[in-house]
Amino acid sequence: GEDVEQSLFLSVREGDSSVINCTYTDSSSTYLYWYKQEPGAGLQLLTYIFSNMDMKQDQRLTVLLNKKDKHLSLRIADTQTGDSAIYFCAETDDMRFGAGTRLTVKP
Amino acid sequence: DTGVSQDPRHKITKRGQNVTFRCDPISEHNRLYWYRQTLGQGPEFLTYFQNEAQLEKSRLLSDRFSAERPKGSFSTLEIQRTEQGDSAMYLCASSYRDSSGETQYFGPGTRLLVL
């Protein structure tokens, strides 16, 4: 079947940049999404990118899409302790989510 | 608060009992999705509706699971004869899909524990 894969953990220091990576297999995906989930909370949509784009910037967030390699990344600039959460990438043509990357931000 | 609500937020039941969950989507959204999320995993798609029509069901959705969206507004997800393996967070999401795209907004989830 089609899979969405992410590394499980990432730890950075406050103020550094974080880069969370995701690979997907469904080349027909029209939209690719990043969601954030804090402990005990629901999924919060952070940003999304259309498959005909290769980059999207939204304040501290930068999404890069490499369609050839089916690789999606989320860069968080100036990471803060409040950014600590689990980040999910998702392709919603088949409604598939990755297992999530747990970002820990150390002061 | 995304505007999508789910009820109840928590449910503890004994194996073999039936449970029903409710989702109230954002009112102008035409699509409604149900997902299941277990610890350490991302959401797994179960089923979705466009208005009142159930358009797709995952193979994960056994015949003990049934979902309805009778008037194209709120939806219910029923699990009959619950099993311990049904313990999970059940998430609902709603969206409006048009030519410019689709964005799903998730509710807070219903956490089910089957004893």
Coordinates of C-alpha atoms in Angstrom, one line a residue:
Chain A
G1 CA 0.0 0.0 0.0
E2 CA 0.9 3.6 0.0
D3 CA 2.9 4.8 2.9
V4 CA 3.9 8.1 4.6
E5 CA 7.1 7.8 6.7
Q6 CA 8.7 10.2 9.2
S7 CA 11.5 9.9 11.6
L8 CA 10.1 9.5 15.1
F9 CA 12.2 11.9 17.2
L10 CA 13.9 15.3 16.8
S11 CA 15.6 17.3 19.6
V12 CA 16.8 20.9 19.1
R13 CA 17.9 23.8 21.3
E14 CA 15.7 26.9 21.7
G15 CA 16.5 29.4 19.0
D16 CA 17.8 26.8 16.5
S17 CA 16.0 25.8 13.3
S18 CA 14.2 22.4 13.3
V19 CA 13.8 20.4 10.1
I20 CA 11.2 17.6 10.1
N21 CA 11.3 15.3 7.1
C22 CA 8.6 13.1 5.5
T23 CA 8.6 10.7 2.5
Y24 CA 5.5 9.5 0.7
T25 CA 4.9 7.0 -2.0
D26 CA 1.7 8.1 -3.7
S27 CA 2.8 10.2 -6.6
S28 CA -0.7 11.4 -7.4
S29 CA -1.1 13.3 -4.1
T30 CA -2.5 16.7 -4.8
Y31 CA -2.1 18.3 -1.4
L32 CA 0.4 17.5 1.4
Y33 CA -0.2 18.8 4.9
W34 CA 1.6 19.4 8.2
Y35 CA -0.3 19.0 11.4
K36 CA 0.8 19.7 15.0
Q37 CA -0.5 17.7 18.0
E38 CA 0.2 18.9 21.5
P39 CA -0.3 16.5 24.5
G40 CA -4.0 15.8 25.1
A41 CA -5.0 18.0 22.2
G42 CA -6.4 17.5 18.8
L43 CA -4.6 17.9 15.5
Q44 CA -4.0 21.5 14.5
L45 CA -3.4 22.3 10.8
L46 CA -0.1 24.2 10.4
T47 CA 0.3 24.5 6.7
Y48 CA -0.1 22.7 3.4
I49 CA 1.4 22.8 0.0
F50 CA -0.1 22.0 -3.4
S51 CA 1.8 19.4 -5.4
N52 CA 2.6 21.9 -8.2
M53 CA 4.6 24.0 -5.8
D54 CA 8.1 23.4 -4.5
M55 CA 8.2 25.8 -1.6
K56 CA 5.8 27.7 0.7
Q57 CA 6.7 30.0 3.5
D58 CA 4.4 31.1 6.3
Q59 CA 6.0 33.2 9.0
R60 CA 8.5 30.8 10.8
L61 CA 7.4 27.8 8.8
T62 CA 8.9 26.8 5.4
V63 CA 7.7 23.8 3.5
L64 CA 9.8 22.3 0.8
L65 CA 8.5 19.7 -1.6
N66 CA 10.6 17.5 -3.9
K67 CA 8.1 15.7 -6.1
K68 CA 10.8 13.7 -7.9
D69 CA 12.0 12.2 -4.6
K70 CA 8.6 12.3 -3.0
H71 CA 10.1 14.2 0.0
L72 CA 8.5 16.8 2.1
S73 CA 10.1 18.8 4.8
L74 CA 9.0 21.4 7.4
R75 CA 11.4 23.9 8.7
I76 CA 10.7 25.8 11.8
A77 CA 12.9 28.9 12.3
D78 CA 13.8 30.1 15.7
T79 CA 12.3 27.1 17.4
Q80 CA 10.6 27.9 20.8
T81 CA 9.7 25.6 23.7
G82 CA 6.1 26.1 22.7
D83 CA 6.9 24.3 19.5
S84 CA 7.4 21.0 21.4
A85 CA 4.8 18.7 20.0
I86 CA 4.2 15.8 17.6
Y87 CA 4.2 16.8 13.9
F88 CA 2.4 14.8 11.4
C89 CA 2.7 14.9 7.6
A90 CA -0.3 13.8 5.6
E91 CA -1.4 13.3 2.1
T92 CA -5.1 13.6 1.9
D93 CA -5.9 12.1 -1.5
D94 CA -5.7 8.7 0.2
M95 CA -6.2 10.2 3.7
R96 CA -2.8 8.8 4.9
F97 CA -0.8 10.2 7.8
G98 CA 2.7 9.5 9.0
A99 CA 3.4 8.2 12.5
G100 CA 4.5 11.6 13.6
T101 CA 7.8 13.2 14.7
R102 CA 8.1 14.1 18.3
L103 CA 9.9 17.5 18.5
T104 CA 11.6 18.3 21.8
V105 CA 12.9 21.8 22.3
K106 CA 15.5 22.2 25.0
P107 CA 15.9 25.7 26.7
Chain B
D1 CA -10.9 25.4 19.1
T2 CA -11.3 24.4 15.4
G3 CA -15.1 24.6 15.5
V4 CA -15.5 20.8 15.2
S5 CA -16.9 19.2 18.4
Q6 CA -17.1 15.6 19.5
D7 CA -19.0 14.0 22.3
P8 CA -18.2 12.3 24.6
R9 CA -14.6 13.2 25.1
H10 CA -13.9 10.0 27.0
K11 CA -15.7 6.7 27.1
I12 CA -14.9 3.6 29.2
T13 CA -16.9 0.5 28.4
K14 CA -16.8 -3.2 29.0
R15 CA -16.0 -5.6 26.2
G16 CA -19.1 -6.6 24.3
Q17 CA -21.0 -3.4 24.9
N18 CA -22.0 -1.0 22.1
V19 CA -20.8 2.6 22.0
T20 CA -21.8 5.6 19.9
F21 CA -19.9 8.7 19.3
R22 CA -21.1 12.0 17.8
C23 CA -19.3 14.6 15.7
D24 CA -20.6 18.1 15.0
P25 CA -18.6 19.6 12.0
I26 CA -18.2 23.2 11.0
S27 CA -21.6 24.0 9.6
E28 CA -20.7 25.0 6.1
H29 CA -18.4 22.0 5.6
N30 CA -19.6 19.4 3.1
R31 CA -17.2 16.6 4.0
L32 CA -16.8 14.7 7.3
Y33 CA -14.1 12.2 8.1
W34 CA -13.6 9.7 10.8
Y35 CA -10.2 8.5 11.9
R36 CA -8.8 6.3 14.6
Q37 CA -5.5 7.0 16.4
T38 CA -3.6 4.7 18.7
L39 CA -0.7 5.6 20.9
G40 CA 2.5 6.4 18.9
Q41 CA 0.7 6.4 15.6
G42 CA -0.8 8.8 13.2
P43 CA -4.5 8.9 12.4
E44 CA -5.8 6.0 10.4
F45 CA -8.6 6.8 8.0
L46 CA -11.9 5.0 8.7
T47 CA -14.6 6.5 6.5
Y48 CA -15.8 9.8 5.0
F49 CA -19.0 11.5 4.0
Q50 CA -19.8 14.1 1.4
N51 CA -23.0 15.7 2.6
E52 CA -25.1 12.7 3.7
A53 CA -23.5 10.1 1.3
Q54 CA -20.8 7.8 2.7
L55 CA -18.3 7.7 -0.1
E56 CA -15.5 5.6 1.1
K57 CA -14.8 3.1 3.9
S58 CA -11.4 1.7 4.9
R59 CA -10.7 -2.0 5.2
L60 CA -10.0 -1.2 8.8
L61 CA -13.8 -0.6 9.3
S62 CA -15.1 -4.0 10.3
D63 CA -18.8 -4.9 10.1
R64 CA -19.0 -4.0 13.8
F65 CA -18.5 -0.3 12.9
S66 CA -21.2 1.8 11.3
A67 CA -21.3 5.5 10.6
E68 CA -24.1 7.8 9.6
R69 CA -24.6 11.4 8.6
P70 CA -28.4 11.5 8.2
K71 CA -29.0 15.1 7.3
G72 CA -25.5 16.0 6.0
S73 CA -24.7 17.8 9.3
F74 CA -23.6 15.8 12.4
S75 CA -22.4 12.3 12.2
T76 CA -22.4 9.3 14.5
L77 CA -19.9 6.4 14.7
E78 CA -21.2 3.3 16.4
I79 CA -19.1 0.3 17.5
Q80 CA -21.0 -2.8 18.3
R81 CA -19.7 -5.6 20.5
T82 CA -16.6 -3.7 21.4
E83 CA -13.3 -5.5 21.8
Q84 CA -10.2 -4.4 23.7
G85 CA -8.4 -3.7 20.4
D86 CA -11.0 -1.0 19.7
S87 CA -9.4 1.1 22.5
A88 CA -8.1 4.2 20.7
M89 CA -8.8 7.9 20.1
Y90 CA -11.5 8.4 17.5
L91 CA -11.1 11.6 15.6
C92 CA -13.5 13.5 13.4
A93 CA -12.6 16.1 10.9
S94 CA -14.6 18.3 8.6
S95 CA -13.7 20.1 5.4
Y96 CA -15.0 22.0 2.5
R97 CA -13.7 20.8 -0.8
D98 CA -13.9 23.0 -3.9
S99 CA -11.8 23.7 -7.0
S100 CA -9.3 25.6 -4.9
G101 CA -8.6 22.7 -2.5
E102 CA -9.5 21.2 0.8
T103 CA -8.4 21.7 4.4
Q104 CA -9.5 19.4 7.1
Y105 CA -10.2 20.7 10.6
F106 CA -10.0 18.1 13.4
G107 CA -12.2 17.8 16.5
P108 CA -10.6 17.1 20.0
G109 CA -11.4 13.4 19.7
T110 CA -13.2 10.8 21.7
R111 CA -10.9 8.5 23.7
L112 CA -12.3 5.0 24.1
L113 CA -11.1 2.5 26.6
V114 CA -12.5 -1.0 26.4
L115 CA -12.0 -3.1 29.5

